[in-house]
Amino acid sequence: MNIAVLGAQWGDEGKGKIVDMLTPRFSAVARYQGGHNAGHTVYVRGTKFVLHLIPSGILHPGVTCIIGNGVVISPQALFDEIDELARLGVTVDGRLLISEKAHVILPYHRELDVLSEARRGERRIGTTSRGIGPAYEDKIGRRGIRICDLLGDQEALAGEVRENVSARNHIIKDSTLDWQPVFRDLVTFGERVRPWVGDVSLFLAQMFREGRPVMFEGAQATLLDIDHGTYPFVTSSNASVGGICTGLGVPPRAIGGVLGVAKAYTTRVGEGPLPTELSGALADRLRESGQEYGASTGRPRRCGWYDAVVVRYSARINGLDALALTKLDVLDGLPEVQLCTGYQTPQGLLTEFPADLRLLVDARPVYETMPGWSTPSRGMTRMDRLPTEARRYIERLEEVSGVECAIVSTGSDRDETIVAPGSVAAKWLSV
Ligand code: IMP
């Protein structure tokens, strides 16, 4: 069975670890959206790996890693990552497949990203400044450069680059960027990337026919989805389940199960609403014990209590079969923990996540307060060994979120994980 693993909050839920742990059951791991704005940190026997573009499955020999057409690719980031993996003894040869339809992030997309943020001033998104948004703008504006363009007729490519650069010069006042160095770099990139390029949809269809299971790996998360997230404070792609079909060229029935990853609390980087946001000592405590600093940008993450309105919304949008609840151990030692079940607004009580963010401006989270646990959950590998209060917290969290927790992560290492007996995850892992 093919399954999707995706973020149920605002990203950084610890998807990397969950994907990494499930990967041995799969023949391939495929990314379907985003770019090197993502940062997946995984630890293997104490060694830290941060992956931005290549699926975390690459750490498992024999697993094919796929970058779909829905992803935007920075040549520099791709090769930096391949080189870093090689340095750590991991080779991508024969195991990496990149869609010929994926769009390329051009060198000036980053500059446009920074300029666009500066122009927005107070209303800035707080992007990762990686050029992700402008690359998707070019894609939708139908002037983007795709990987297959780099491998074909050079004269045609020169024409496309000239047109793209001229559109860019039009946007940036007094800019006279020369298209030729951009073109030359793209030709060089094309030559290096050529061995890994192919028809991803065709390859996956073949895998499905042969019964070889595939994992679809989300980047960013549902509340950062361009359509279903907290627009405009979102990324520029469909991070939720719908992005799988368009971002890889696979039919909906290829998705056999969906696992949402959520932290036992909530974090967000960048601007935009975070209804349960905490400040002061408690926020600092979560940030420090959870090491809540961006894997891509190093920015401190905003921290707050678990928000069941958000996760229930994600469960609906994605059809979540189960949750992987991460970083439970970060709550160890707190005298009490809180769960948000709704927002009190001047217009009344909200229990569904609103489209219009203005409704959240004066919203107060409605909390259920539960006792914390003084004995640590850290490193636990069995549900029945967890402190009673931690188990109660999980049970209540499942009730208010409307999804079962099939996996609970109690530490950063692969082994510090609980798989709930009889859960869908136990079934997926035993196949
Ligand atoms: P962009 O994707 O760089 O355009 O940034 C848009 C928004 O998504 C910003 O709030 C970023 O902080 C956020 N974002 C992008 N990638 C990630 C991620 O991997 N984790 C968490 N937030 C992200």
GROMACS .gro file of C-alpha atoms and ligand atoms in nm:
model
  454
    1MET     CA    1   0.000   0.000   0.000
    2ASN     CA    2   0.119   0.351  -0.081
    3ILE     CA    3   0.090   0.604   0.198
    4ALA     CA    4   0.129   0.979   0.234
    5VAL     CA    5   0.311   1.139   0.527
    6LEU     CA    6   0.241   1.509   0.561
    7GLY     CA    7   0.236   1.795   0.809
    8ALA     CA    8  -0.088   1.864   0.998
    9GLN     CA    9   0.015   2.203   1.144
   10TRP     CA   10   0.251   2.477   1.020
   11GLY     CA   11   0.551   2.263   0.934
   12ASP     CA   12   0.851   2.138   1.128
   13GLU     CA   13   0.640   1.867   1.291
   14GLY     CA   14   0.923   1.615   1.264
   15LYS     CA   15   0.815   1.454   0.935
   16GLY     CA   16   1.177   1.369   0.853
   17LYS     CA   17   1.206   1.128   1.142
   18ILE     CA   18   0.870   0.962   1.073
   19VAL     CA   19   0.945   0.923   0.702
   20ASP     CA   20   1.288   0.788   0.787
   21MET     CA   21   1.143   0.536   1.029
   22LEU     CA   22   0.876   0.408   0.788
   23THR     CA   23   1.101   0.405   0.482
   24PRO     CA   24   1.232   0.046   0.515
   25ARG     CA   25   0.877  -0.071   0.429
   26PHE     CA   26   0.876   0.119   0.100
   27SER     CA   27   1.052   0.085  -0.234
   28ALA     CA   28   1.041   0.457  -0.308
   29VAL     CA   29   0.985   0.791  -0.137
   30ALA     CA   30   0.846   1.071  -0.352
   31ARG     CA   31   0.830   1.444  -0.286
   32TYR     CA   32   0.552   1.628  -0.462
   33GLN     CA   33   0.581   2.002  -0.380
   34GLY     CA   34   0.792   2.279  -0.229
   35GLY     CA   35   1.163   2.320  -0.272
   36HIS     CA   36   1.468   2.375  -0.057
   37ASN     CA   37   1.258   2.589   0.179
   38ALA     CA   38   1.195   2.258   0.356
   39GLY     CA   39   1.441   2.130   0.612
   40HIS     CA   40   1.409   1.774   0.734
   41THR     CA   41   1.635   1.692   1.023
   42VAL     CA   42   1.699   1.326   1.095
   43TYR     CA   43   1.940   1.165   1.339
   44VAL     CA   44   2.090   0.828   1.270
   45ARG     CA   45   2.301   0.682   1.550
   46GLY     CA   46   2.367   1.031   1.680
   47THR     CA   47   2.467   1.182   1.343
   48LYS     CA   48   2.254   1.473   1.230
   49PHE     CA   49   2.141   1.500   0.864
   50VAL     CA   50   1.949   1.800   0.732
   51LEU     CA   51   1.780   1.737   0.398
   52HIS     CA   52   1.617   2.017   0.206
   53LEU     CA   53   1.526   1.883  -0.135
   54ILE     CA   54   1.604   1.513  -0.156
   55PRO     CA   55   1.355   1.289   0.028
   56SER     CA   56   1.475   1.161   0.364
   57GLY     CA   57   1.445   0.807   0.224
   58ILE     CA   58   1.787   0.855   0.065
   59LEU     CA   59   1.948   0.746   0.392
   60HIS     CA   60   1.820   0.392   0.330
   61PRO     CA   61   2.014   0.197   0.066
   62GLY     CA   62   1.792   0.040  -0.198
   63VAL     CA   63   1.516   0.300  -0.171
   64THR     CA   64   1.451   0.514  -0.479
   65CYS     CA   65   1.401   0.883  -0.410
   66ILE     CA   66   1.178   1.082  -0.640
   67ILE     CA   67   1.143   1.457  -0.690
   68GLY     CA   68   0.814   1.523  -0.865
   69ASN     CA   69   0.705   1.787  -1.115
   70GLY     CA   70   0.537   1.983  -0.833
   71VAL     CA   71   0.874   2.058  -0.674
   72VAL     CA   72   1.081   2.365  -0.769
   73ILE     CA   73   1.451   2.291  -0.792
   74SER     CA   74   1.747   2.512  -0.712
   75PRO     CA   75   2.046   2.364  -0.901
   76GLN     CA   76   2.286   2.493  -0.639
   77ALA     CA   77   2.086   2.349  -0.348
   78LEU     CA   78   2.047   2.016  -0.526
   79PHE     CA   79   2.417   1.972  -0.592
   80ASP     CA   80   2.519   2.098  -0.247
   81GLU     CA   81   2.295   1.831  -0.100
   82ILE     CA   82   2.421   1.555  -0.330
   83ASP     CA   83   2.782   1.650  -0.246
   84GLU     CA   84   2.711   1.661   0.128
   85LEU     CA   85   2.546   1.319   0.114
   86ALA     CA   86   2.847   1.181  -0.075
   87ARG     CA   87   3.076   1.322   0.195
   88LEU     CA   88   2.871   1.130   0.452
   89GLY     CA   89   2.902   0.813   0.245
   90VAL     CA   90   2.553   0.819   0.090
   91THR     CA   91   2.538   0.792  -0.288
   92VAL     CA   92   2.236   0.899  -0.493
   93ASP     CA   93   2.344   0.727  -0.814
   94GLY     CA   94   2.079   0.493  -0.949
   95ARG     CA   95   1.846   0.592  -0.663
   96LEU     CA   96   1.740   0.945  -0.753
   97LEU     CA   97   1.478   1.031  -1.013
   98ILE     CA   98   1.391   1.392  -1.093
   99SER     CA   99   1.086   1.485  -1.298
  100GLU     CA  100   1.160   1.635  -1.637
  101LYS     CA  101   0.858   1.859  -1.574
  102ALA     CA  102   0.990   2.010  -1.248
  103HIS     CA  103   1.056   2.384  -1.265
  104VAL     CA  104   1.395   2.538  -1.198
  105ILE     CA  105   1.455   2.813  -0.943
  106LEU     CA  106   1.657   3.074  -1.131
  107PRO     CA  107   1.933   3.271  -0.958
  108TYR     CA  108   1.731   3.591  -0.943
  109HIS     CA  109   1.419   3.432  -0.794
  110ARG     CA  110   1.582   3.467  -0.456
  111GLU     CA  111   1.640   3.838  -0.516
  112LEU     CA  112   1.276   3.878  -0.623
  113ASP     CA  113   1.164   3.696  -0.307
  114VAL     CA  114   1.360   3.939  -0.087
  115LEU     CA  115   1.237   4.243  -0.284
  116SER     CA  116   0.878   4.130  -0.268
  117GLU     CA  117   0.900   4.087   0.109
  118ALA     CA  118   1.053   4.434   0.147
  119ARG     CA  119   0.772   4.580  -0.065
  120ARG     CA  120   0.507   4.417   0.156
  121GLY     CA  121   0.655   4.584   0.465
  122GLU     CA  122   0.429   4.518   0.762
  123ARG     CA  123   0.237   4.253   0.569
  124ARG     CA  124   0.544   4.047   0.486
  125ILE     CA  125   0.504   3.670   0.480
  126GLY     CA  126   0.833   3.589   0.650
  127THR     CA  127   0.943   3.361   0.365
  128THR     CA  128   1.259   3.153   0.374
  129SER     CA  129   1.408   3.386   0.104
  130ARG     CA  130   1.486   3.086  -0.114
  131GLY     CA  131   1.308   3.216  -0.425
  132ILE     CA  132   1.029   2.960  -0.390
  133GLY     CA  133   0.736   3.200  -0.443
  134PRO     CA  134   0.883   3.374  -0.751
  135ALA     CA  135   0.969   3.035  -0.909
  136TYR     CA  136   0.605   2.923  -0.870
  137GLU     CA  137   0.491   3.264  -0.999
  138ASP     CA  138   0.688   3.202  -1.318
  139LYS     CA  139   0.539   2.854  -1.343
  140ILE     CA  140   0.182   2.982  -1.316
  141GLY     CA  141   0.272   3.281  -1.537
  142ARG     CA  142   0.379   3.027  -1.801
  143ARG     CA  143   0.729   3.162  -1.842
  144GLY     CA  144   0.904   2.909  -1.616
  145ILE     CA  145   1.199   2.695  -1.720
  146ARG     CA  146   1.154   2.320  -1.673
  147ILE     CA  147   1.420   2.053  -1.636
  148CYS     CA  148   1.333   1.911  -1.980
  149ASP     CA  149   1.401   2.254  -2.133
  150LEU     CA  150   1.763   2.222  -2.021
  151LEU     CA  151   1.811   1.891  -2.196
  152GLY     CA  152   1.669   1.977  -2.538
  153ASP     CA  153   1.727   2.236  -2.807
  154GLN     CA  154   1.971   2.500  -2.677
  155GLU     CA  155   1.840   2.769  -2.909
  156ALA     CA  156   1.490   2.723  -2.771
  157LEU     CA  157   1.628   2.738  -2.417
  158ALA     CA  158   1.817   3.059  -2.497
  159GLY     CA  159   1.488   3.212  -2.619
  160GLU     CA  160   1.304   3.109  -2.303
  161VAL     CA  161   1.576   3.241  -2.073
  162ARG     CA  162   1.586   3.570  -2.266
  163GLU     CA  163   1.211   3.608  -2.225
  164ASN     CA  164   1.218   3.517  -1.856
  165VAL     CA  165   1.503   3.759  -1.782
  166SER     CA  166   1.329   4.034  -1.975
  167ALA     CA  167   1.010   3.980  -1.767
  168ARG     CA  168   1.225   4.004  -1.456
  169ASN     CA  169   1.400   4.323  -1.576
  170HIS     CA  170   1.056   4.467  -1.627
  171ILE     CA  171   0.966   4.406  -1.263
  172ILE     CA  172   1.287   4.538  -1.107
  173LYS     CA  173   1.331   4.908  -1.174
  174ASP     CA  174   1.649   5.004  -1.367
  175SER     CA  175   1.757   4.642  -1.381
  176THR     CA  176   1.956   4.526  -1.681
  177LEU     CA  177   2.042   4.166  -1.593
  178ASP     CA  178   2.217   3.988  -1.880
  179TRP     CA  179   2.042   3.665  -1.981
  180GLN     CA  180   2.355   3.496  -2.120
  181PRO     CA  181   2.532   3.395  -1.795
  182VAL     CA  182   2.196   3.262  -1.669
  183PHE     CA  183   2.164   3.057  -1.987
  184ARG     CA  184   2.520   2.921  -1.963
  185ASP     CA  185   2.469   2.814  -1.599
  186LEU     CA  186   2.147   2.638  -1.691
  187VAL     CA  187   2.320   2.443  -1.968
  188THR     CA  188   2.588   2.330  -1.720
  189PHE     CA  189   2.320   2.232  -1.469
  190GLY     CA  190   2.134   2.040  -1.739
  191GLU     CA  191   2.442   1.834  -1.822
  192ARG     CA  192   2.504   1.742  -1.459
  193VAL     CA  193   2.145   1.661  -1.374
  194ARG     CA  194   2.076   1.462  -1.697
  195PRO     CA  195   2.149   1.112  -1.556
  196TRP     CA  196   1.881   1.151  -1.290
  197VAL     CA  197   1.603   1.295  -1.505
  198GLY     CA  198   1.304   1.093  -1.618
  199ASP     CA  199   0.928   1.051  -1.647
  200VAL     CA  200   0.820   1.028  -1.282
  201SER     CA  201   0.454   0.951  -1.354
  202LEU     CA  202   0.548   0.663  -1.583
  203PHE     CA  203   0.801   0.528  -1.334
  204LEU     CA  204   0.546   0.538  -1.049
  205ALA     CA  205   0.276   0.374  -1.262
  206GLN     CA  206   0.519   0.088  -1.323
  207MET     CA  207   0.591   0.061  -0.949
  208PHE     CA  208   0.218   0.048  -0.872
  209ARG     CA  209   0.173  -0.229  -1.133
  210GLU     CA  210   0.454  -0.430  -0.974
  211GLY     CA  211   0.303  -0.383  -0.628
  212ARG     CA  212   0.609  -0.198  -0.499
  213PRO     CA  213   0.494   0.041  -0.223
  214VAL     CA  214   0.562   0.413  -0.244
  215MET     CA  215   0.561   0.676   0.028
  216PHE     CA  216   0.453   1.029  -0.064
  217GLU     CA  217   0.649   1.275   0.148
  218GLY     CA  218   0.498   1.617   0.214
  219ALA     CA  219   0.704   1.928   0.279
  220GLN     CA  220   0.582   2.234   0.474
  221ALA     CA  221   0.229   2.151   0.597
  222THR     CA  222  -0.147   2.185   0.562
  223LEU     CA  223  -0.173   2.527   0.729
  224LEU     CA  224   0.095   2.652   0.486
  225ASP     CA  225  -0.090   2.514   0.181
  226ILE     CA  226  -0.151   2.782  -0.084
  227ASP     CA  227  -0.524   2.698  -0.099
  228HIS     CA  228  -0.609   2.565   0.247
  229GLY     CA  229  -0.353   2.737   0.467
  230THR     CA  230  -0.357   3.073   0.642
  231TYR     CA  231  -0.347   3.270   0.315
  232PRO     CA  232  -0.155   3.487   0.237
  233PHE     CA  233   0.085   3.364   0.509
  234VAL     CA  234   0.151   3.039   0.330
  235THR     CA  235   0.399   2.879   0.096
  236SER     CA  236   0.333   2.874  -0.279
  237SER     CA  237   0.241   2.510  -0.331
  238ASN     CA  238  -0.019   2.251  -0.230
  239ALA     CA  239   0.137   2.086   0.072
  240SER     CA  240  -0.185   1.902   0.156
  241VAL     CA  241  -0.288   1.568   0.007
  242GLY     CA  242  -0.420   1.713  -0.322
  243GLY     CA  243  -0.066   1.812  -0.418
  244ILE     CA  244   0.029   1.446  -0.451
  245CYS     CA  245  -0.182   1.385  -0.762
  246THR     CA  246  -0.079   1.702  -0.943
  247GLY     CA  247   0.278   1.708  -0.814
  248LEU     CA  248   0.367   1.354  -0.923
  249GLY     CA  249   0.115   1.265  -1.193
  250VAL     CA  250  -0.054   0.987  -0.997
  251PRO     CA  251  -0.427   0.908  -0.963
  252PRO     CA  252  -0.610   0.959  -0.629
  253ARG     CA  253  -0.664   0.585  -0.585
  254ALA     CA  254  -0.285   0.541  -0.568
  255ILE     CA  255  -0.298   0.697  -0.219
  256GLY     CA  256  -0.384   0.410   0.011
  257GLY     CA  257  -0.345   0.586   0.346
  258VAL     CA  258  -0.262   0.926   0.490
  259LEU     CA  259  -0.056   0.984   0.804
  260GLY     CA  260  -0.059   1.336   0.947
  261VAL     CA  261   0.236   1.446   1.156
  262ALA     CA  262   0.164   1.684   1.444
  263LYS     CA  263   0.369   1.804   1.736
  264ALA     CA  264   0.234   1.761   2.089
  265TYR     CA  265   0.231   2.143   2.089
  266THR     CA  266   0.237   2.393   1.799
  267THR     CA  267   0.509   2.595   1.629
  268ARG     CA  268   0.533   2.824   1.332
  269VAL     CA  269   0.808   3.024   1.162
  270GLY     CA  270   0.733   3.336   0.963
  271GLU     CA  271   0.438   3.570   0.998
  272GLY     CA  272   0.065   3.500   1.017
  273PRO     CA  273  -0.180   3.381   1.280
  274LEU     CA  274  -0.090   3.127   1.547
  275PRO     CA  275  -0.393   3.133   1.778
  276THR     CA  276  -0.232   2.940   2.066
  277GLU     CA  277   0.096   3.134   2.058
  278LEU     CA  278   0.267   3.171   2.396
  279SER     CA  279   0.510   3.436   2.507
  280GLY     CA  280   0.750   3.472   2.796
  281ALA     CA  281   0.902   3.192   3.001
  282LEU     CA  282   0.672   2.914   2.880
  283ALA     CA  283   0.741   2.991   2.512
  284ASP     CA  284   1.115   3.002   2.587
  285ARG     CA  285   1.092   2.674   2.772
  286LEU     CA  286   0.925   2.500   2.474
  287ARG     CA  287   1.166   2.662   2.227
  288GLU     CA  288   1.472   2.557   2.421
  289SER     CA  289   1.373   2.202   2.512
  290GLY     CA  290   1.223   2.143   2.166
  291GLN     CA  291   1.518   2.309   1.992
  292GLU     CA  292   1.268   2.512   1.798
  293TYR     CA  293   1.494   2.689   1.551
  294GLY     CA  294   1.436   2.665   1.172
  295ALA     CA  295   1.631   2.382   1.003
  296SER     CA  296   1.663   2.594   0.687
  297THR     CA  297   1.702   2.946   0.820
  298GLY     CA  298   1.788   2.907   1.191
  299ARG     CA  299   1.504   3.143   1.283
  300PRO     CA  300   1.353   3.093   1.631
  301ARG     CA  301   1.011   2.932   1.594
  302ARG     CA  302   0.701   3.076   1.755
  303CYS     CA  303   0.563   2.825   2.008
  304GLY     CA  304   0.219   2.755   2.153
  305TRP     CA  305  -0.010   2.487   2.292
  306TYR     CA  306  -0.156   2.208   2.082
  307ASP     CA  307  -0.445   2.336   1.871
  308ALA     CA  308  -0.709   2.073   1.804
  309VAL     CA  309  -0.906   2.308   1.576
  310VAL     CA  310  -0.605   2.311   1.342
  311VAL     CA  311  -0.549   1.935   1.350
  312ARG     CA  312  -0.919   1.856   1.307
  313TYR     CA  313  -0.917   2.085   1.004
  314SER     CA  314  -0.608   1.907   0.867
  315ALA     CA  315  -0.774   1.572   0.927
  316ARG     CA  316  -1.068   1.683   0.713
  317ILE     CA  317  -0.864   1.838   0.430
  318ASN     CA  318  -0.630   1.541   0.403
  319GLY     CA  319  -0.856   1.254   0.512
  320LEU     CA  320  -0.604   1.160   0.780
  321ASP     CA  321  -0.615   0.795   0.881
  322ALA     CA  322  -0.393   0.854   1.181
  323LEU     CA  323  -0.155   1.094   1.349
  324ALA     CA  324   0.211   1.062   1.431
  325LEU     CA  325   0.241   1.275   1.743
  326THR     CA  326   0.594   1.407   1.782
  327LYS     CA  327   0.801   1.567   2.057
  328LEU     CA  328   0.582   1.449   2.342
  329ASP     CA  329   0.897   1.448   2.559
  330VAL     CA  330   0.929   1.827   2.521
  331LEU     CA  331   0.627   1.859   2.752
  332ASP     CA  332   0.792   1.641   3.020
  333GLY     CA  333   0.807   1.813   3.358
  334LEU     CA  334   0.546   2.082   3.292
  335PRO     CA  335   0.303   2.110   3.588
  336GLU     CA  336   0.009   2.132   3.348
  337VAL     CA  337  -0.058   2.114   2.974
  338GLN     CA  338  -0.329   2.275   2.764
  339LEU     CA  339  -0.530   2.176   2.458
  340CYS     CA  340  -0.712   2.433   2.245
  341THR     CA  341  -1.059   2.323   2.138
  342GLY     CA  342  -1.201   2.644   1.990
  343TYR     CA  343  -1.157   3.020   1.956
  344GLN     CA  344  -1.370   3.274   2.138
  345THR     CA  345  -1.416   3.570   1.901
  346PRO     CA  346  -1.624   3.890   1.918
  347GLN     CA  347  -1.858   3.713   1.673
  348GLY     CA  348  -1.897   3.406   1.893
  349LEU     CA  349  -1.728   3.070   1.943
  350LEU     CA  350  -1.539   2.928   1.646
  351THR     CA  351  -1.477   2.554   1.636
  352GLU     CA  352  -1.379   2.532   1.268
  353PHE     CA  353  -1.070   2.701   1.125
  354PRO     CA  354  -1.183   3.016   0.941
  355ALA     CA  355  -1.086   3.129   0.589
  356ASP     CA  356  -1.095   3.496   0.686
  357LEU     CA  357  -0.798   3.556   0.914
  358ARG     CA  358  -0.951   3.880   1.044
  359LEU     CA  359  -1.178   3.658   1.255
  360LEU     CA  360  -0.869   3.546   1.444
  361VAL     CA  361  -0.737   3.893   1.526
  362ASP     CA  362  -0.920   3.924   1.857
  363ALA     CA  363  -0.971   3.553   1.909
  364ARG     CA  364  -0.896   3.393   2.245
  365PRO     CA  365  -0.820   3.022   2.247
  366VAL     CA  366  -1.053   2.807   2.454
  367TYR     CA  367  -0.838   2.565   2.652
  368GLU     CA  368  -0.880   2.241   2.837
  369THR     CA  369  -0.620   2.219   3.111
  370MET     CA  370  -0.478   1.881   3.206
  371PRO     CA  371  -0.221   1.773   3.464
  372GLY     CA  372   0.136   1.740   3.336
  373TRP     CA  373   0.368   1.449   3.407
  374SER     CA  374   0.679   1.461   3.622
  375THR     CA  375   0.828   1.125   3.522
  376PRO     CA  376   0.983   1.154   3.177
  377SER     CA  377   0.828   1.012   2.860
  378ARG     CA  378   1.162   1.062   2.686
  379GLY     CA  379   1.291   0.759   2.501
  380MET     CA  380   0.982   0.545   2.579
  381THR     CA  381   0.899   0.281   2.321
  382ARG     CA  382   0.572   0.144   2.464
  383MET     CA  383   0.241   0.320   2.514
  384ASP     CA  384   0.173   0.132   2.841
  385ARG     CA  385   0.503   0.257   2.989
  386LEU     CA  386   0.418   0.625   2.940
  387PRO     CA  387   0.333   0.827   3.252
  388THR     CA  388  -0.043   0.798   3.313
  389GLU     CA  389  -0.094   1.174   3.268
  390ALA     CA  390   0.085   1.164   2.931
  391ARG     CA  391  -0.140   0.879   2.818
  392ARG     CA  392  -0.448   1.075   2.929
  393TYR     CA  393  -0.323   1.379   2.740
  394ILE     CA  394  -0.284   1.171   2.423
  395GLU     CA  395  -0.628   1.013   2.464
  396ARG     CA  396  -0.795   1.352   2.508
  397LEU     CA  397  -0.595   1.496   2.219
  398GLU     CA  398  -0.722   1.212   1.998
  399GLU     CA  399  -1.082   1.281   2.104
  400VAL     CA  400  -1.071   1.653   2.037
  401SER     CA  401  -0.874   1.615   1.714
  402GLY     CA  402  -1.088   1.331   1.581
  403VAL     CA  403  -0.788   1.116   1.477
  404GLU     CA  404  -0.606   0.834   1.652
  405CYS     CA  405  -0.236   0.866   1.741
  406ALA     CA  406  -0.080   0.564   1.577
  407ILE     CA  407   0.275   0.678   1.640
  408VAL     CA  408   0.416   0.878   1.930
  409SER     CA  409   0.768   1.013   1.911
  410THR     CA  410   0.948   1.050   2.243
  411GLY     CA  411   1.291   1.166   2.128
  412SER     CA  412   1.487   1.261   1.820
  413ASP     CA  413   1.643   0.922   1.745
  414ARG     CA  414   1.479   0.662   1.521
  415ASP     CA  415   1.435   0.421   1.811
  416GLU     CA  416   1.269   0.668   2.048
  417THR     CA  417   0.926   0.592   1.908
  418ILE     CA  418   0.603   0.423   2.012
  419VAL     CA  419   0.385   0.246   1.756
  420ALA     CA  420   0.040   0.196   1.906
  421PRO     CA  421  -0.048  -0.174   1.895
  422GLY     CA  422  -0.342  -0.244   1.661
  423SER     CA  423  -0.319   0.101   1.498
  424VAL     CA  424  -0.302   0.162   1.124
  425ALA     CA  425   0.068   0.242   1.160
  426ALA     CA  426   0.127  -0.100   1.317
  427LYS     CA  427  -0.048  -0.249   1.014
  428TRP     CA  428   0.157  -0.040   0.769
  429LEU     CA  429   0.479  -0.137   0.947
  430SER     CA  430   0.400  -0.506   0.953
  431VAL     CA  431   0.332  -0.536   0.577
  432IMP     P1  432   0.839   3.028   0.143
  432IMP     O1  433   0.795   2.886   0.128
  432IMP     O2  434   0.988   3.045   0.155
  432IMP     O3  435   0.780   3.117   0.037
  432IMP     O4  436   0.780   3.082   0.283
  432IMP     C1  437   0.640   3.097   0.303
  432IMP     C2  438   0.602   3.062   0.446
  432IMP     O5  439   0.620   2.922   0.466
  432IMP     C3  440   0.688   3.127   0.552
  432IMP     O6  441   0.608   3.150   0.668
  432IMP     C4  442   0.792   3.024   0.586
  432IMP     O7  443   0.845   3.039   0.716
  432IMP     C5  444   0.708   2.898   0.575
  432IMP     N1  445   0.786   2.778   0.544
  432IMP     C6  446   0.840   2.743   0.426
  432IMP     N2  447   0.902   2.625   0.437
  432IMP     C7  448   0.885   2.583   0.563
  432IMP     C8  449   0.923   2.465   0.635
  432IMP     O8  450   0.985   2.371   0.582
  432IMP     N3  451   0.887   2.459   0.766
  432IMP     C9  452   0.815   2.558   0.825
  432IMP     N4  453   0.777   2.669   0.763
  432IMP    C10  454   0.810   2.680   0.632
   0.00000   0.00000   0.00000
